[in-house]
Coordinates of C-alpha atoms and ligand atoms in Angstrom, one line a residue:
M1 CA 16.0 56.9 25.9
I2 CA 13.6 60.0 26.0
D3 CA 11.4 59.0 28.8
L4 CA 7.9 61.0 28.2
R5 CA 5.9 58.3 30.1
S6 CA 5.3 60.3 32.9
D7 CA 6.6 62.9 35.3
T8 CA 7.1 60.5 38.1
K9 CA 10.0 59.3 36.0
T10 CA 12.6 61.9 37.3
Q11 CA 15.7 60.9 39.2
P12 CA 16.7 63.0 42.4
S13 CA 19.1 65.5 41.1
P14 CA 22.4 65.9 42.6
A15 CA 21.5 68.9 44.4
M16 CA 18.3 67.0 45.9
R17 CA 20.5 63.9 46.9
A18 CA 23.0 66.4 48.7
A19 CA 19.9 67.8 50.6
I20 CA 18.7 64.5 51.3
A21 CA 22.3 63.3 52.6
A22 CA 22.4 66.3 55.1
A23 CA 18.8 66.0 56.6
E24 CA 18.4 66.1 59.9
V25 CA 16.2 63.4 61.1
G26 CA 14.4 61.7 63.9
D27 CA 11.6 59.5 64.7
E28 CA 8.6 60.8 62.6
Q29 CA 5.7 58.5 64.3
R30 CA 6.5 60.7 67.5
R31 CA 6.6 64.1 65.4
E32 CA 10.5 64.0 66.2
D33 CA 11.7 64.6 62.8
P34 CA 12.7 68.2 62.4
T35 CA 12.6 67.7 58.6
V36 CA 9.0 66.3 58.3
N37 CA 8.0 68.9 60.9
A38 CA 9.3 71.9 58.9
L39 CA 7.8 70.6 55.4
E40 CA 4.6 69.7 56.8
P41 CA 3.7 73.4 57.6
R42 CA 5.2 74.9 54.6
V43 CA 2.7 72.8 52.5
A44 CA -0.2 73.8 54.8
E45 CA 0.6 77.4 54.2
L46 CA 1.1 76.8 50.4
L47 CA -2.2 75.1 50.1
G48 CA -4.0 77.5 52.2
Q49 CA -4.8 75.0 54.9
E50 CA -4.1 74.9 58.8
E51 CA -2.0 71.9 58.9
A52 CA -0.6 69.2 56.6
V53 CA 0.3 65.7 57.2
F54 CA 3.2 63.8 55.2
V55 CA 2.7 60.5 53.8
P56 CA 4.2 58.1 51.4
T57 CA 2.1 58.4 48.5
A58 CA -0.6 60.7 47.0
T59 CA -2.9 57.7 46.5
M60 CA -2.7 57.1 50.3
A61 CA -3.3 60.9 50.8
N62 CA -6.4 60.4 48.8
E63 CA -7.5 57.5 50.4
I64 CA -6.8 59.1 54.2
A65 CA -9.0 62.1 53.0
L66 CA -11.9 60.2 52.1
R67 CA -11.8 58.3 55.2
T68 CA -11.6 61.6 57.1
L69 CA -14.4 63.1 55.4
A70 CA -17.3 60.9 55.5
P71 CA -18.3 57.5 57.5
P72 CA -19.1 54.4 55.5
G73 CA -22.1 54.2 53.5
G74 CA -22.3 57.3 51.8
E75 CA -21.3 58.8 48.4
V76 CA -18.3 60.4 46.8
I77 CA -19.1 62.1 43.6
A78 CA -16.2 62.9 41.3
E79 CA -15.4 63.0 37.3
E80 CA -15.6 59.4 35.9
N81 CA -11.9 59.1 35.0
A82 CA -10.6 60.7 38.3
H83 CA -7.6 59.2 39.9
L84 CA -9.9 58.0 42.7
F85 CA -12.0 56.0 40.6
I86 CA -9.7 54.5 37.9
S87 CA -6.2 54.4 39.5
E88 CA -6.7 53.5 43.5
L89 CA -8.2 49.7 43.2
G90 CA -11.4 50.4 44.5
G91 CA -10.0 52.4 47.5
P92 CA -12.8 54.5 48.2
A93 CA -14.8 51.4 48.5
V94 CA -12.2 49.5 50.5
H95 CA -10.8 52.1 52.7
A96 CA -13.8 54.6 53.4
G97 CA -16.7 52.3 52.7
L98 CA -18.1 54.9 50.1
M99 CA -20.1 54.4 47.0
T100 CA -18.9 56.4 44.1
R101 CA -20.9 58.4 41.7
Q102 CA -18.9 59.1 38.6
L103 CA -19.7 62.3 36.3
P104 CA -19.0 62.2 32.5
C105 CA -17.4 65.2 31.2
P106 CA -15.2 66.7 28.8
N107 CA -11.9 68.1 30.3
G108 CA -12.2 66.5 33.5
R109 CA -14.3 69.4 34.8
F110 CA -18.1 69.0 35.7
T111 CA -20.7 71.7 36.5
P112 CA -22.9 72.9 39.4
D113 CA -25.9 71.4 37.7
Q114 CA -24.3 68.1 37.4
L115 CA -23.4 68.0 40.9
R116 CA -26.9 69.0 41.8
A117 CA -28.5 66.5 39.5
T118 CA -26.3 63.6 40.9
F119 CA -26.5 64.5 44.6
R120 CA -28.8 62.3 46.7
R121 CA -29.9 63.8 50.1
G122 CA -30.2 60.2 51.6
D123 CA -32.8 58.7 53.7
R124 CA -33.6 56.8 57.0
T125 CA -34.6 53.8 54.8
H126 CA -33.4 53.3 51.3
T127 CA -31.2 56.0 49.9
P128 CA -27.6 56.3 50.5
P129 CA -26.5 60.0 50.9
T130 CA -23.9 62.1 49.0
R131 CA -21.1 63.2 51.5
I132 CA -18.3 64.3 49.6
V133 CA -17.6 65.9 46.1
S134 CA -14.0 65.8 44.6
I135 CA -12.3 67.4 41.6
E136 CA -8.7 66.8 40.4
N137 CA -6.8 69.9 39.5
T138 CA -4.9 69.5 37.2
H139 CA -7.0 66.6 36.1
N140 CA -4.7 63.8 34.6
A141 CA -6.8 61.5 32.3
S142 CA -7.8 64.5 30.2
G143 CA -4.2 65.6 29.6
G144 CA -3.2 67.8 32.5
R145 CA -6.2 70.1 32.1
V146 CA -6.7 72.9 34.6
W147 CA -10.0 74.2 36.1
P148 CA -10.7 77.6 35.8
L149 CA -10.8 79.1 39.3
E150 CA -14.4 80.5 39.0
E151 CA -15.6 76.8 38.0
V152 CA -13.7 75.6 41.2
D153 CA -15.1 78.2 43.4
A154 CA -18.6 77.4 41.8
I155 CA -18.3 73.6 42.7
V156 CA -17.4 74.6 46.2
A157 CA -20.1 76.9 46.8
T158 CA -22.7 74.3 45.5
A159 CA -21.4 72.1 47.7
G160 CA -21.7 74.3 51.0
E161 CA -25.1 74.7 49.8
L162 CA -25.8 70.7 49.6
D163 CA -23.7 70.2 52.8
L164 CA -21.0 68.4 51.0
R165 CA -17.8 67.9 52.1
T166 CA -14.9 68.9 49.5
H167 CA -11.8 67.2 48.2
L168 CA -9.3 68.4 46.1
D169 CA -7.0 65.7 44.2
G170 CA -4.0 68.2 44.0
A171 CA -1.4 65.9 43.1
R172 CA -0.7 68.4 40.4
V173 CA -2.2 71.7 41.7
L174 CA 1.2 73.5 41.7
N175 CA 0.9 72.8 37.8
A176 CA -2.3 74.3 37.8
A177 CA -1.0 77.4 39.9
V178 CA 1.7 77.9 37.5
A179 CA -0.2 77.6 34.6
S180 CA -3.1 79.6 35.6
G181 CA -1.1 82.4 37.7
V182 CA -3.6 81.5 40.5
P183 CA -1.7 81.2 43.9
A184 CA -2.2 77.4 45.2
E185 CA -3.5 78.6 48.5
R186 CA -6.4 80.4 46.5
I187 CA -7.4 77.2 44.8
A188 CA -6.7 74.7 47.5
G189 CA -7.7 76.7 50.7
Q190 CA -11.3 76.4 50.0
F191 CA -11.6 72.6 50.3
D192 CA -11.7 70.4 53.4
T193 CA -9.0 68.4 52.3
A194 CA -6.4 68.9 49.6
T195 CA -3.5 66.7 48.6
L196 CA 0.0 67.5 47.0
C197 CA 2.3 64.9 45.3
L198 CA 5.9 65.4 45.6
S199 CA 7.2 62.6 43.0
K200 CA 5.5 64.1 40.1
G201 CA 6.7 67.5 38.6
L202 CA 8.4 68.5 41.8
G203 CA 11.1 65.7 41.1
C204 CA 11.1 64.0 44.4
P205 CA 11.9 60.2 44.7
L206 CA 8.2 59.8 46.7
G207 CA 6.2 61.5 49.3
A208 CA 3.1 63.5 49.3
L209 CA 0.9 65.6 51.6
I210 CA -2.6 65.9 52.9
A211 CA -3.8 69.3 54.1
G212 CA -6.8 70.5 56.2
S213 CA -8.1 71.8 59.4
A214 CA -6.1 71.1 62.6
E215 CA -9.2 69.1 63.6
L216 CA -9.5 66.8 60.3
M217 CA -5.6 66.3 60.3
A218 CA -5.7 65.0 63.7
E219 CA -7.7 62.2 62.2
A220 CA -5.5 61.9 59.1
R221 CA -2.7 61.5 61.4
R222 CA -4.6 58.7 63.4
L223 CA -5.5 56.9 60.1
K224 CA -1.8 57.3 58.9
H225 CA -1.2 55.0 61.6
L226 CA -4.0 52.8 60.9
F227 CA -3.1 52.6 56.9
G228 CA 0.4 51.8 58.3
G229 CA 1.7 54.8 56.8
A230 CA 3.4 56.4 60.1
M231 CA 7.4 56.3 59.4
R232 CA 10.5 56.6 61.7
Q233 CA 13.4 58.6 59.9
A234 CA 11.1 60.0 57.2
G235 CA 13.1 63.3 57.0
I236 CA 15.2 61.6 54.3
V237 CA 12.4 61.8 52.0
A238 CA 11.0 65.0 53.5
A239 CA 14.3 66.7 52.5
A240 CA 13.6 66.2 49.2
G241 CA 10.3 67.6 49.6
V242 CA 11.9 70.9 51.3
Y243 CA 14.2 71.2 48.3
A244 CA 11.9 70.8 45.7
L245 CA 9.6 73.4 47.2
D246 CA 12.5 75.8 47.0
H247 CA 13.9 75.0 43.7
N248 CA 11.2 73.1 41.8
V249 CA 7.8 74.9 41.6
E250 CA 8.3 78.1 39.3
R251 CA 10.2 75.9 36.9
L252 CA 7.1 73.9 36.3
A253 CA 6.5 76.8 33.6
E254 CA 9.4 75.4 31.9
D255 CA 7.8 71.9 31.7
H256 CA 4.8 73.8 30.3
A257 CA 6.6 75.2 27.8
R258 CA 8.3 72.4 26.6
A259 CA 5.1 70.4 26.3
R260 CA 3.6 73.4 24.2
R261 CA 6.5 73.4 21.8
L262 CA 6.3 69.3 21.4
A263 CA 2.7 69.4 20.9
E264 CA 3.2 72.3 18.0
G265 CA 6.0 70.5 16.4
L266 CA 4.3 67.1 16.2
H267 CA 1.1 69.0 15.1
A268 CA 2.9 70.7 12.4
A269 CA 4.1 67.2 11.4
G270 CA 0.8 66.2 10.8
L271 CA 0.1 64.3 13.9
P272 CA -3.6 64.3 15.3
I273 CA -2.9 66.6 18.5
D274 CA -5.3 68.8 20.1
L275 CA -3.5 71.9 20.6
E276 CA -6.3 73.3 23.1
Q277 CA -5.8 70.4 25.4
V278 CA -2.1 71.1 26.1
E279 CA -2.8 73.5 29.4
T280 CA 0.3 72.2 31.4
N281 CA 2.9 69.2 30.9
F282 CA 0.9 66.7 28.8
V283 CA 0.6 66.4 25.3
Q284 CA -2.1 63.5 24.0
V285 CA -1.7 62.1 20.9
D286 CA -4.4 60.1 19.4
V287 CA -3.3 57.3 17.4
R288 CA -6.6 55.8 16.2
P289 CA -6.3 58.1 12.7
L290 CA -2.8 56.6 12.4
G291 CA -4.4 53.2 11.9
L292 CA -2.4 52.1 15.1
S293 CA -3.3 50.6 18.3
A294 CA -2.0 52.1 21.3
D295 CA 0.1 48.9 22.1
E296 CA 1.5 49.2 18.6
A297 CA 2.3 52.7 18.5
L298 CA 3.8 52.4 21.9
E299 CA 6.2 49.5 20.6
R300 CA 7.2 51.7 17.6
L301 CA 8.0 54.6 19.4
W302 CA 9.9 52.5 22.1
Q303 CA 12.1 51.2 19.5
Q304 CA 13.3 54.3 18.7
D305 CA 14.0 55.0 22.3
I306 CA 11.0 57.2 22.9
G307 CA 8.7 56.4 25.9
L308 CA 4.9 57.8 25.8
S309 CA 2.4 56.1 27.8
K310 CA -1.3 55.1 27.9
T311 CA -4.4 57.1 29.0
A312 CA -7.7 56.5 30.0
H313 CA -8.7 56.7 26.4
E314 CA -8.2 53.5 24.6
T315 CA -6.2 55.1 21.6
R316 CA -4.8 58.2 23.1
L317 CA -1.2 58.3 24.0
R318 CA 0.4 60.9 26.3
A319 CA 3.8 62.4 26.3
V320 CA 4.6 64.2 29.8
T321 CA 7.6 66.9 30.2
H322 CA 9.3 66.8 33.5
L323 CA 12.6 68.0 35.2
D324 CA 14.9 65.5 33.3
I325 CA 13.6 66.6 29.9
G326 CA 15.6 69.5 28.2
D327 CA 14.9 71.5 25.1
E328 CA 17.1 69.0 22.9
D329 CA 15.1 66.1 24.1
I330 CA 12.1 67.9 22.8
E331 CA 13.5 68.6 19.4
R332 CA 14.7 65.0 19.0
A333 CA 11.2 64.0 19.9
I334 CA 9.6 66.0 17.6
D335 CA 11.8 64.5 14.9
A336 CA 11.4 60.9 16.1
I337 CA 7.7 60.5 16.8
P338 CA 6.1 61.2 13.6
R339 CA 8.7 59.3 11.8
A340 CA 7.9 56.6 14.0
L341 CA 4.2 56.7 14.0
G342 CA 4.2 57.8 10.5
A343 CA 6.1 54.8 9.2
L344 CA 4.0 52.5 10.6
A345 CA 0.7 54.0 9.4
R346 CA 2.3 53.5 5.8
A347 CA 3.3 50.1 6.6
Ligands
LIG1 C1 -0.2 60.3 40.5 C2 -1.5 60.8 41.0 C3 -1.9 60.5 42.4 C4 -1.1 59.3 43.1 O1 0.3 59.9 43.3 P1 1.0 58.5 43.7 O2 2.0 59.3 44.6 O3 1.7 57.9 42.5 O4 0.1 57.6 44.7 C5 -3.1 60.9 42.8 N1 -3.9 61.7 41.8 C6 -3.4 62.2 40.7 C7 -4.4 63.1 40.0 C8 -2.3 61.6 40.4 O5 -2.1 61.9 38.9

């Protein structure tokens, strides 16, 4: 099985498991877990923020961030296919009481003009105020695309003019940093809150962090309890995070190179691949020109022991490279995917 469905599919490596087994642990709720206490400041520094809070998932990190940043009744602006909007079950409404304003745009990136045009100041009688703008980097639904630094800077500057709070959904911000050569702290440090997911390309079994100022993170810690996310001997998991920061960050470049190799191989075999989309560890394949539905294509691939997955776009599938995918897997996928999809197209 060549499992390219997601970079969440990684198994903890033997060395990561050894780090987990050796972890010193304590009561995390009481801030007595030495491994969590080691992980949090490392991630804060990595993201250019004062403090970070360890939580079970990046979804919880996002939701706590929004709740921390604004009172109920306001609006959060983000791209229309942001994870916040299409993959968190309406969490911004449920957990933070926020209205959502969704910006359509190519490649997951909106402009300062779009932000200005959508922004509402709010008034005392009718209009809800826009409170938060959030960007996602890398942007999942568009295929792991990277926000150029000057575009990030421009959104944050515009948010400053409009008096908006800023959130970075940085589940894969280390992919963005490695791909662009811009340090993660330079990207993430300018936001009020930024998140990081440990269970994607970093290869941990679970875990995520939310980072921001000490003041905001004090509130985030309170909300973590409120959401039921305060844990006990959580160092068992945090140890995987510490291990991943030591060993699995720079190597994300290998995932990116393999995605590039896969995209070029599939393109050369005649599959509809947009090579420009491939900036990090995602390759999207549009199966519509092949006369296939997404489900038909997935089934056909599955029979060949290849796992791809759906995207926000009806006929676009994705292949995601990660720690458990090696060069041989890529070569086999380049051979098997066109055969699986092409055979059905001819049938
Ligand atoms: C996966 C993902 C999340 C949520 O991560 P979980 O740890 O699975 O909850 C948030 N944002 C983005 C962009 C993601 O890709």
